[in-house]
Coordinates of C-alpha atoms in Angstrom, one line a residue:
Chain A
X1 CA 108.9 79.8 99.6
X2 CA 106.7 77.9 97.7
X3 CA 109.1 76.3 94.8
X4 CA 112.8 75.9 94.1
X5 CA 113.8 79.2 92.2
X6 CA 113.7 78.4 88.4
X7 CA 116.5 78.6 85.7
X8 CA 114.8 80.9 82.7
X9 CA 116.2 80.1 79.8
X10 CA 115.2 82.2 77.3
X11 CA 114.8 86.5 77.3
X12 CA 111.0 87.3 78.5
X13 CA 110.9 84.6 79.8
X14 CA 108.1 85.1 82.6
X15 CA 108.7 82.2 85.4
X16 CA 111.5 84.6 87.2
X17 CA 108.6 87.5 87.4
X18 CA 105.8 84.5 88.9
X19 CA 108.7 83.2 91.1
X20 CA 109.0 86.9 92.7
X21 CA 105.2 87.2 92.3
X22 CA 104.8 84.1 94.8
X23 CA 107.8 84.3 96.7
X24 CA 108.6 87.5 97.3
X25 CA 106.7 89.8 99.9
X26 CA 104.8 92.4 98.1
X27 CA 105.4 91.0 94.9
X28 CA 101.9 90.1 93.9
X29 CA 101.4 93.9 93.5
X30 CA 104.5 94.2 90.9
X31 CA 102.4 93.4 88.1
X32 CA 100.5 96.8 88.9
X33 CA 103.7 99.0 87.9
X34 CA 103.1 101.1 84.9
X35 CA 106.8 102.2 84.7
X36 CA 106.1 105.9 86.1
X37 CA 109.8 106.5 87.6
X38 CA 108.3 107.8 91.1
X39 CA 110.2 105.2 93.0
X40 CA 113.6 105.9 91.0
X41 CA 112.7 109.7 91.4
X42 CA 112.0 109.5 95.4
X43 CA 115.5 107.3 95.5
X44 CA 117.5 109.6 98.0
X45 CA 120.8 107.7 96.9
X46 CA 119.6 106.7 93.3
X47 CA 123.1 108.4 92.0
X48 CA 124.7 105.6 94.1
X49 CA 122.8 102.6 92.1
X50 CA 123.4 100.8 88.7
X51 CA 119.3 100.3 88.7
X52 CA 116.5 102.1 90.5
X53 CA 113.1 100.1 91.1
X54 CA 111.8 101.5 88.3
X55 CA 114.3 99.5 86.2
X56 CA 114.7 96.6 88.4
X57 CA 111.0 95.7 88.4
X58 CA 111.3 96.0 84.3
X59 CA 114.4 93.7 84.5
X60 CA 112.3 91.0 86.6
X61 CA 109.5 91.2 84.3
X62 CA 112.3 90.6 81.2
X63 CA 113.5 87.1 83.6
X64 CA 116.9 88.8 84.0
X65 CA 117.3 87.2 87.0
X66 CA 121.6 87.1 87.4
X67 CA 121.6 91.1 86.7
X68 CA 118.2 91.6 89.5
X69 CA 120.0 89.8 91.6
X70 CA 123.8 91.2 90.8
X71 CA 122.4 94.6 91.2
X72 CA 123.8 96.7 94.0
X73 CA 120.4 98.4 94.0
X74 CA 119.7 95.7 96.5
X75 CA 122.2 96.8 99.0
X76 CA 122.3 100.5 99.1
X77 CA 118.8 100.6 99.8
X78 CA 118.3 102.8 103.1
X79 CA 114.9 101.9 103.8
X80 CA 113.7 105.6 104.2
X81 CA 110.2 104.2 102.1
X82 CA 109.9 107.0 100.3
X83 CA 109.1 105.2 96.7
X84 CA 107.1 103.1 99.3
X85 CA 104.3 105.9 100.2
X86 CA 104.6 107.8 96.6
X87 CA 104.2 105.1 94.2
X88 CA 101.0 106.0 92.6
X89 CA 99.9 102.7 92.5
X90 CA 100.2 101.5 96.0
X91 CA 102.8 99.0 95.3
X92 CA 105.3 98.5 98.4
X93 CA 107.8 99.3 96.0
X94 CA 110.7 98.9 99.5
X95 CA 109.4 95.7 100.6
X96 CA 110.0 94.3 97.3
X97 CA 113.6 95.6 96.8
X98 CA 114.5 93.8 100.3
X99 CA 112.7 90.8 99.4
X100 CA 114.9 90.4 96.4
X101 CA 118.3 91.1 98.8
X102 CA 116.7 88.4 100.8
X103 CA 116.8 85.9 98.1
X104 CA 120.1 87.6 96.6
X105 CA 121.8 87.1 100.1
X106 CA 120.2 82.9 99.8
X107 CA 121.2 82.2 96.7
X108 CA 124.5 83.6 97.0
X109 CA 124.9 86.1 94.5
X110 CA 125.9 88.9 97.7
X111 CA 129.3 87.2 98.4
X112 CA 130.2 86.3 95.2
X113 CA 130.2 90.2 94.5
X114 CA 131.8 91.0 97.7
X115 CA 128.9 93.4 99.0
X116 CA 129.6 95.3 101.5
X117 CA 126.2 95.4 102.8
X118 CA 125.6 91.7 102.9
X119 CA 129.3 91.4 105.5
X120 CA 127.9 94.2 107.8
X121 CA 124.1 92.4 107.4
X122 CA 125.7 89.2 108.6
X123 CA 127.8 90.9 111.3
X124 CA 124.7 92.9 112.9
X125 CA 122.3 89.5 112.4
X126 CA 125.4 87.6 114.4
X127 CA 125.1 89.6 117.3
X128 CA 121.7 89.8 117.3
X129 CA 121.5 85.8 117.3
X130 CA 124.6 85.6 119.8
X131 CA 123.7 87.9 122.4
X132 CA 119.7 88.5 121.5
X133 CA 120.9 92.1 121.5
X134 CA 123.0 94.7 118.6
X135 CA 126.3 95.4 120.3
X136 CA 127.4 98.2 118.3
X137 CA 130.7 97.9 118.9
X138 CA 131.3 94.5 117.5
X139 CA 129.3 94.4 115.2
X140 CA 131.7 97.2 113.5
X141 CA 134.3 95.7 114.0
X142 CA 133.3 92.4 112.7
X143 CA 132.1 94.3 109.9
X144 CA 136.0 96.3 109.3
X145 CA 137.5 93.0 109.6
X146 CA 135.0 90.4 107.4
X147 CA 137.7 92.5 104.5
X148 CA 140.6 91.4 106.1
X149 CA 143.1 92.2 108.6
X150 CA 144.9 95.3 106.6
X151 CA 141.8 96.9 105.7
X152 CA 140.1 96.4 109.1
X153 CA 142.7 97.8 111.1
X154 CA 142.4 101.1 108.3
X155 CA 138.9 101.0 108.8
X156 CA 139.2 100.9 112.8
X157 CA 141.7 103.6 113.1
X158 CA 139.8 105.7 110.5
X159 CA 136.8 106.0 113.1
X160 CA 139.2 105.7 116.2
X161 CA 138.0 109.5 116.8
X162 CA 134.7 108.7 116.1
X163 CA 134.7 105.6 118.9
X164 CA 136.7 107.7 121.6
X165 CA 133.8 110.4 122.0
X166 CA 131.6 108.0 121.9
X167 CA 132.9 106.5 124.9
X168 CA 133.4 109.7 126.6
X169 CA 129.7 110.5 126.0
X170 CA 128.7 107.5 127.7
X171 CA 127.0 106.1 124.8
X172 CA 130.1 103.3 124.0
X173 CA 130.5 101.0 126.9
X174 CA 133.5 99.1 127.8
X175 CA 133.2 95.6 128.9
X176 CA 131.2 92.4 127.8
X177 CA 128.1 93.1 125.4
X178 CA 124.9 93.7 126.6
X179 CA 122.7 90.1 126.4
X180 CA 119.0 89.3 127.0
X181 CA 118.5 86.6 129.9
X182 CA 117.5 83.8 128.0
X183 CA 119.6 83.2 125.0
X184 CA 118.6 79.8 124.8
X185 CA 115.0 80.2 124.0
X186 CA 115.8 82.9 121.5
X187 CA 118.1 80.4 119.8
X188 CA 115.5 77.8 119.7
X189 CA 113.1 80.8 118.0
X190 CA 115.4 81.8 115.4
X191 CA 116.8 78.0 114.6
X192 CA 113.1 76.6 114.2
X193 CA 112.4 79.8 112.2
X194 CA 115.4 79.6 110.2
X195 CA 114.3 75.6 109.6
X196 CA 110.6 76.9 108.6
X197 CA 112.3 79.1 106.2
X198 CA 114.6 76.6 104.2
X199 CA 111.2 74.4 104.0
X200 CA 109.1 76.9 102.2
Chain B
X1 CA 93.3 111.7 126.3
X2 CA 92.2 110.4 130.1
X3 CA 94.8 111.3 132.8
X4 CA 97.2 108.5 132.6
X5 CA 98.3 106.0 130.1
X6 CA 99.8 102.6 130.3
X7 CA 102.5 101.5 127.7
X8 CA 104.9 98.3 127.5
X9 CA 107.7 100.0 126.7
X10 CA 110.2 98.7 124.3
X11 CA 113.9 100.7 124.7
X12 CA 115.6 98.7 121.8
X13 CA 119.4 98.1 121.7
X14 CA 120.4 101.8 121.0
X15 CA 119.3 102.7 124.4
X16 CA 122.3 101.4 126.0
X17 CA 124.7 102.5 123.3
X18 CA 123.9 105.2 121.0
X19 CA 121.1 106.2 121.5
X20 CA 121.3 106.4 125.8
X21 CA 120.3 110.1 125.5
X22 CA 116.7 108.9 123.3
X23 CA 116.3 106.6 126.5
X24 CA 116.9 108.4 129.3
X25 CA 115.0 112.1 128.2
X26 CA 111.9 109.8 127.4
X27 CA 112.2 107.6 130.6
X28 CA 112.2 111.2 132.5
X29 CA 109.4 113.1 130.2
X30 CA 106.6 110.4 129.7
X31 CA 105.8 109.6 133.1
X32 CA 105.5 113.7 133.5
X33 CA 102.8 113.6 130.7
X34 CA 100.6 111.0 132.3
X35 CA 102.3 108.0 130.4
X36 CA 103.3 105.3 132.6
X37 CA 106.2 102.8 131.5
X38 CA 107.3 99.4 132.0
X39 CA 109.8 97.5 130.1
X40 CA 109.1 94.6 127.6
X41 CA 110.6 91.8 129.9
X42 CA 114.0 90.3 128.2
X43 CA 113.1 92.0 124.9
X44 CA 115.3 91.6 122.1
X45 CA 116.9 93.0 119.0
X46 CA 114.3 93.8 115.9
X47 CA 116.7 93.0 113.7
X48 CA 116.7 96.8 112.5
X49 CA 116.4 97.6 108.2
X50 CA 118.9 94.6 107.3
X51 CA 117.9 91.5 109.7
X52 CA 116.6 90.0 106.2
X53 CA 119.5 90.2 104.7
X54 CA 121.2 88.6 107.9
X55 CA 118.9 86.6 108.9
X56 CA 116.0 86.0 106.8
X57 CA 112.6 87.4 106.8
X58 CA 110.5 84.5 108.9
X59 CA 113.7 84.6 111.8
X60 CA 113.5 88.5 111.5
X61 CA 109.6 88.2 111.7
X62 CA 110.1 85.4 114.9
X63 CA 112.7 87.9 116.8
X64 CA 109.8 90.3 116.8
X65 CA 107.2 87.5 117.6
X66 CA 109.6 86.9 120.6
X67 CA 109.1 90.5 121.9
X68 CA 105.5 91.0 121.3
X69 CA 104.9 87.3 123.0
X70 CA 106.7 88.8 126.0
X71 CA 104.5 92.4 125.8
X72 CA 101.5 90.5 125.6
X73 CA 102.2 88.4 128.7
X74 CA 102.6 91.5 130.7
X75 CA 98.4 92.1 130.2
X76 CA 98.7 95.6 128.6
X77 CA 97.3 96.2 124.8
X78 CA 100.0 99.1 123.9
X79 CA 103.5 99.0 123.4
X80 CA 106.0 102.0 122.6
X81 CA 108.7 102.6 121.3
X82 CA 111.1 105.7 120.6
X83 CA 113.4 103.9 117.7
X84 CA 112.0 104.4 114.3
X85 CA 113.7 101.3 113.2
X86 CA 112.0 99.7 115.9
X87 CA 108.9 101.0 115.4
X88 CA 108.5 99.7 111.9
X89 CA 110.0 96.3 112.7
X90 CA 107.6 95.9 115.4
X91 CA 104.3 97.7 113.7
X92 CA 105.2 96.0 110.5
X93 CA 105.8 92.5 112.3
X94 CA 102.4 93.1 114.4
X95 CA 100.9 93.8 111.7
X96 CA 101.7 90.7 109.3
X97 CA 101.2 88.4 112.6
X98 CA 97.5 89.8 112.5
X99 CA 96.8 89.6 108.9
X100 CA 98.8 86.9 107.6
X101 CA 97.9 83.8 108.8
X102 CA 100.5 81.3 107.2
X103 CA 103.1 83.5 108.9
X104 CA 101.3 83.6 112.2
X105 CA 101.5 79.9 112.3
X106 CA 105.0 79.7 111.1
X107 CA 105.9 82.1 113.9
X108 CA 104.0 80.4 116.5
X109 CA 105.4 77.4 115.9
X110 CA 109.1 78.7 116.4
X111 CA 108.0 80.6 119.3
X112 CA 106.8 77.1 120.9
X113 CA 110.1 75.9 119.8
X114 CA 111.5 78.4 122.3
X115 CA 108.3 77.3 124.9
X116 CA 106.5 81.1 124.3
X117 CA 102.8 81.2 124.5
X118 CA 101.5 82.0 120.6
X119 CA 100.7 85.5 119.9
X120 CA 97.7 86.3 117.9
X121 CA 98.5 90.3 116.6
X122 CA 96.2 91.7 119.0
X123 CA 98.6 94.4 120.8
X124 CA 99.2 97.8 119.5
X125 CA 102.1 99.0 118.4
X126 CA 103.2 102.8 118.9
X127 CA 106.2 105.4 118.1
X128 CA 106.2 107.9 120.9
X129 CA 106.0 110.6 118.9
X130 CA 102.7 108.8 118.1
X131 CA 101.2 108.7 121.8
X132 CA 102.2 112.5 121.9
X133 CA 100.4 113.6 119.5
X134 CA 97.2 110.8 119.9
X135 CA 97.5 110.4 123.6
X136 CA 99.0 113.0 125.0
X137 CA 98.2 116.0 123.1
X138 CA 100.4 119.5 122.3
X139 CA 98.4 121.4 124.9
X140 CA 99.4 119.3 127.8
X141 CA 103.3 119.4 126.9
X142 CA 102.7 122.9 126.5
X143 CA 101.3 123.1 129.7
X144 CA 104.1 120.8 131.7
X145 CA 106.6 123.3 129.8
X146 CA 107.3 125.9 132.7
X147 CA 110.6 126.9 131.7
X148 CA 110.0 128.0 128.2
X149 CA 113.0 127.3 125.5
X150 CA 112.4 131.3 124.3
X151 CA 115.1 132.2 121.3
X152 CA 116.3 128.8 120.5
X153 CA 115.6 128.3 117.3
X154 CA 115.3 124.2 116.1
X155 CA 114.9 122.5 113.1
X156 CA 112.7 120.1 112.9
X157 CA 114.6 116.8 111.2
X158 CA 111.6 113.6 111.6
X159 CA 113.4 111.6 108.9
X160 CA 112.1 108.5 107.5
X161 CA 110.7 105.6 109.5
X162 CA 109.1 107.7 112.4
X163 CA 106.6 108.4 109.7
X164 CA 106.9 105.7 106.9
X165 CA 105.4 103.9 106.3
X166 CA 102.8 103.6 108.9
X167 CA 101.8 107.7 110.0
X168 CA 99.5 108.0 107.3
X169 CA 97.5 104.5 108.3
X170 CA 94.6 103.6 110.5
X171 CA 96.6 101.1 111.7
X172 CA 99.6 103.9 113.0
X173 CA 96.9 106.0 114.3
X174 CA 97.1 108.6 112.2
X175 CA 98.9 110.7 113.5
X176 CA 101.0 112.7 110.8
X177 CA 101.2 113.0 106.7
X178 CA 104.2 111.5 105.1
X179 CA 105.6 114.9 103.3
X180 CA 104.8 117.4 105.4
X181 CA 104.6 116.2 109.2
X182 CA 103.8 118.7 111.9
X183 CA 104.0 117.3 114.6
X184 CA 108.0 117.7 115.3
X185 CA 107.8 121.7 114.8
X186 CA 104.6 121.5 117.3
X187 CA 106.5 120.3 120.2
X188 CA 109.3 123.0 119.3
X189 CA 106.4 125.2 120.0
X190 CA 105.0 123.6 123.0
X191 CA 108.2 123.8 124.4
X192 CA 108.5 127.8 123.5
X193 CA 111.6 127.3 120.8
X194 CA 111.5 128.8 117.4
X195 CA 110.6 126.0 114.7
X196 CA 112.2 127.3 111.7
X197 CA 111.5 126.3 108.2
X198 CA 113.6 123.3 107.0
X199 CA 112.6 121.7 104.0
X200 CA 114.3 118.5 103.9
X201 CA 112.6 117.7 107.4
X202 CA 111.6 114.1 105.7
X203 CA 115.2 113.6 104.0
X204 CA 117.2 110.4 104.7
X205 CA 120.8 110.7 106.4
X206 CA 121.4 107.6 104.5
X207 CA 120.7 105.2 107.8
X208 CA 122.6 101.8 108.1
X209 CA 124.0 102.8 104.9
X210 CA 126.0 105.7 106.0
X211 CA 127.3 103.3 108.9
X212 CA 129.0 100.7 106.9
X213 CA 129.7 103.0 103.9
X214 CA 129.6 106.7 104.7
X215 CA 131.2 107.8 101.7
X216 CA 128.5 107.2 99.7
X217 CA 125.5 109.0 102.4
X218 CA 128.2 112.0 103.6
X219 CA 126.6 114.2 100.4
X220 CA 122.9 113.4 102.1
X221 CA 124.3 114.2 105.6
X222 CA 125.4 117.2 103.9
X223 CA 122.5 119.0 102.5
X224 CA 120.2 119.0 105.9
X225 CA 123.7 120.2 107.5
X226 CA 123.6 123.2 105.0
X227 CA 120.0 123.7 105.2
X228 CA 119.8 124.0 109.3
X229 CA 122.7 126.7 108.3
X230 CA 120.3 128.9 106.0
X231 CA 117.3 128.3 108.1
X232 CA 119.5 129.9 111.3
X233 CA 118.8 126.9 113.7
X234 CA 120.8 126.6 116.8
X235 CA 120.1 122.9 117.0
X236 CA 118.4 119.9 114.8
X237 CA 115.9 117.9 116.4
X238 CA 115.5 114.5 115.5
X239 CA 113.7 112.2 117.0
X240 CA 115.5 109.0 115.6
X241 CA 118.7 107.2 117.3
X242 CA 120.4 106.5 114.0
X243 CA 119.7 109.9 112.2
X244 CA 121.3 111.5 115.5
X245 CA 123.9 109.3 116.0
X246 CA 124.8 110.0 111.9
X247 CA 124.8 113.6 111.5
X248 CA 126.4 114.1 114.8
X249 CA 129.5 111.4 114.2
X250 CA 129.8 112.5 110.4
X251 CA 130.4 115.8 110.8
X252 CA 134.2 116.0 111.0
X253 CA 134.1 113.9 108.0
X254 CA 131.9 116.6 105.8
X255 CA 133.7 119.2 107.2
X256 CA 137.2 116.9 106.0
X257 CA 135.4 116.4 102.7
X258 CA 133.6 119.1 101.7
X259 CA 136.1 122.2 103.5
X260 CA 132.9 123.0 105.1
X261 CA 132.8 124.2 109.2
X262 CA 129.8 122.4 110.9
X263 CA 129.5 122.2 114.3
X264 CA 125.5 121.5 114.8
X265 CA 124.4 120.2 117.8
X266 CA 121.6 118.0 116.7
X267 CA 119.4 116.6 119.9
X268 CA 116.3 114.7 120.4
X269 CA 112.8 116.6 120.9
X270 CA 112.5 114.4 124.5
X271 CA 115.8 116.5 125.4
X272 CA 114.2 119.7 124.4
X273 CA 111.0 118.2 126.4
X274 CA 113.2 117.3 129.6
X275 CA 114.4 121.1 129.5
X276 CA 111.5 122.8 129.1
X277 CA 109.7 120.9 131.9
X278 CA 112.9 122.2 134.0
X279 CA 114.4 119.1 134.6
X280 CA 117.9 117.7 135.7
X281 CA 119.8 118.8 132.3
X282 CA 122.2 115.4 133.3
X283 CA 119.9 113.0 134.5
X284 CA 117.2 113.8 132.5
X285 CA 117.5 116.1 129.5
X286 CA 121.3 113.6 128.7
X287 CA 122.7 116.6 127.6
X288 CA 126.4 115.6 128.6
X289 CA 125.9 112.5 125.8
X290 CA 125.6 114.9 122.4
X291 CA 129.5 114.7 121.4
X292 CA 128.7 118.3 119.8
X293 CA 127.3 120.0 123.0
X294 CA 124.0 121.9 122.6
X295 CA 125.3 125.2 124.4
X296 CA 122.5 127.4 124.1
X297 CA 120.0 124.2 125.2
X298 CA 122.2 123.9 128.0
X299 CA 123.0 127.6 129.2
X300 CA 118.5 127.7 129.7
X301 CA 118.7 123.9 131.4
X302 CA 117.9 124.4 135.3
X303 CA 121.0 124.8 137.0

């Protein structure tokens, strides 16, 4: 990140769209979209979104940075890069979308809108920090119970079924989570990177 | 391709959980197709399709450094991998570690924060699927396939990562088109199945999403269900640990939703392989791990 995220203050204004532009991976390409709808088109759960890519590029280009950034568009993404390989004009249209949930999730507009991807992001990211590895297991249930106790334990029974023939299957294990030997050295990784990070 | 292969083999986290049956069919069928394996010493998690939402891109991008530091120490130039979640982490990180060079130095810098050697972007990534069709070839695993899979008819589910973004690059190798891929209904018929049609073979099952919110990916899940119906198919081969792992968990849920009666045994092409080579249907082909049992799979497995 090359400059503290600026404030636009007026509609069109442009400095949200060069902010993405430099700070955002794959945003130097944004200025390439001719508004075709591919992306949108391609989306496989569009139906589930307030604004496809199509829209949310427009809306950067318009400085409407609070609604980009509010817009759950962000967090349903599935990554399946299907806008990615058809947009016309070789922008990669997926890289952008989870640059902006990058900066969404930094800037705290995730939270404050209680999205549901952004708890079960930080619950998988946890374990992956914790134990160098994704324990499956936990991270659901971190995930059920990052909406409190009521709901997790709804959430936990609802895929009890689920999480029995898992375990019968062999593919749930019982016990402590699977790590990787040398948790200290990925912690020093991940700490320096996260420090490189917040530096720009 | 020449008679044996060496890969760096990188399981990633669903090979101990969900994905155990992805691990173990192509532990058992690579080594029989001349590629030799050894693991990625202490690797890590990728950090899958949200670690940049959790993390951050750079820590995402240094969890991967981590892991190809490790490869690269082990003196062989390709790793592989069966994830596709995996693969584009990897692929994609190897990539920008390559090309990028303010990122390479960002991520050497926290691997010597962690005392790792730096790592330059000089190893190649691969998805299995990749290395069988590049390295292998269709006539070998026809070849190794002695007990031929005659009547079962599969469709052929690749999904989304296994071939995007990367199948259609240099860089990839190649090795299939984005809309249309092949090579999935090609080891159906190296392994003597039926490959029926199935038109949403490059559909998303809704991925991470349809973990924490399933609701809004069970219509998705839905559609390749219906289609696999209409095409007659006996099982749904995928050959991605999450799309299994999804369309196999969810269906009670369609059925609960929808009034609908699935009960498709969806499997992993390296199970199919493991089977047609005539090997041990429970060490090897992992049958016993699909929760919905592939019976007709199982009834030609080697007794």
């Amino acid at each position: 990140m090359t400059a503290a995220i600026p404030q636009p203050s007026r509609t069109y204004d442009l400095s949200f769209a060069r902010w993405v532009r430099e700070n955002v991976k794959g945003g130097d390409k944004m200025n390439l979209c001719m508004q075709c709808g591919v992306c949108s088109g391609s989306c496989p759960i569009g139906s589930e979104m307030d604004n496809g890519p199509r829209k949310t590029f427009m809306m950067v280009r318009a400085g409407m940075k609070d609604e980009v950034l509010s817009s759950s568009k962000l967090w349903n993404c599935t990554s399946c890069y299907r806008c990615y390989v058809r947009c016309p004009r070789g922008i990669p249209v997926t890289s952008i979308i989870q640059g902006l949930a990058a900066v969404a999730a930094k800037e705290g507009y995730a939270p404050k809108n209680k999205v549901e991807n952004y708890y079960f992001a930080k619950a998988f990211w946890w374990s992956a920090e914790t134990f160098g590895k994704t324990d499956e297991r936990l991270v659901t249930m971190k995930y059920f119970f990052s909406f409190g106790l009521a709901e997790g334990i709804r959430k936990a029974l609802d895929n009890l079924k689920v999480a029995i023939g898992m375990i019968k299957a062999g593919r749930m294990h019982i016990g402590l989570p699977h790590t990787i030997k040398n948790k200290s050295q990925l912690k020093a990784i991940v700490a320096k990177a996260r420090e490189l990070e917040s530096k720009g | 391709m020449s008679e044996k292969m060496k890969v760096t083999y990188y399981p990633g986290c669903s090979s101990e959980a969900t994905g155990r049956h992805l691990d173990e069919s192509i532990r058992a069928v690579m080594p029989e197709l001349g590629v030799e394996m050894t693991d990625i010493e202490d690797w890590n998690c990728c950090g899958a399709s949200i670690g940049h939402i959790g993390g951050g891109p750079l820590p995402q991008l240094a969890l991967n450094g981590r892991n190809l530091s490790n490869a690269k120490k082990q003196g062989n130039e390709h790793v592989m991998t069966p994830c596709a979640a995996c693969y584009l982490n990897t692929h994609g990180s190897n990539l920008t570690i390559r090309d990028d060079e303010a990122k390479r130095e960002k991520v050497n810098e926290a691997l010597k924060a962690g005392g790792m050697e730096p790592y330059e972007g000089d190893l190649k990534v691969h998805h299995a699927m990749e290395v069988l069709v590049n390295f292998v070839g269709m006539d070998k695993v026809a070849e190794r396939a002695t007990n031929k899979l005659e009547g079962l008819k599969v469709a052929g589910w690749v999904g989304c990562q296994t071939v995007r973004p990367f199948a259609e690059t240099d860089d990839g190798g190649n090795y299939d088109t984005y809309e249309d891929p092949e090579f999935l209904d090609d080891i159906t018929r190296a392994c003597g199945a039926e490959a029926v049609d199935y038109e949403p073979k490059t559909n998303c099952c809704g991925g991470s999403v349809a973990v924490m919110k399933p609701e809004k990916t069970l219509h998705l899940m839905k559609l390749l269900l219906e289609e696999a119906e209409k095409a007659g198919a006996d099982v749904i081969s995928t050959p991605c640990p999450l799309c299994q792992t999804n369309l196999e968990m969810y269906q009670d849920a369609i059925n609960k939703k929808y009034g609908t009666n699935f009960q498709i045994p969806v499997v992993f092409p390296s199970q199919l392989m493991a089977v047609a080579f005539g090997m041990d249907p429970v060490k090897d082909a992992a049958l016993q791990r699909n929760t919905i049992r592939a019976e007709k799979l199982e009834k030609m497995a080697r007794k």
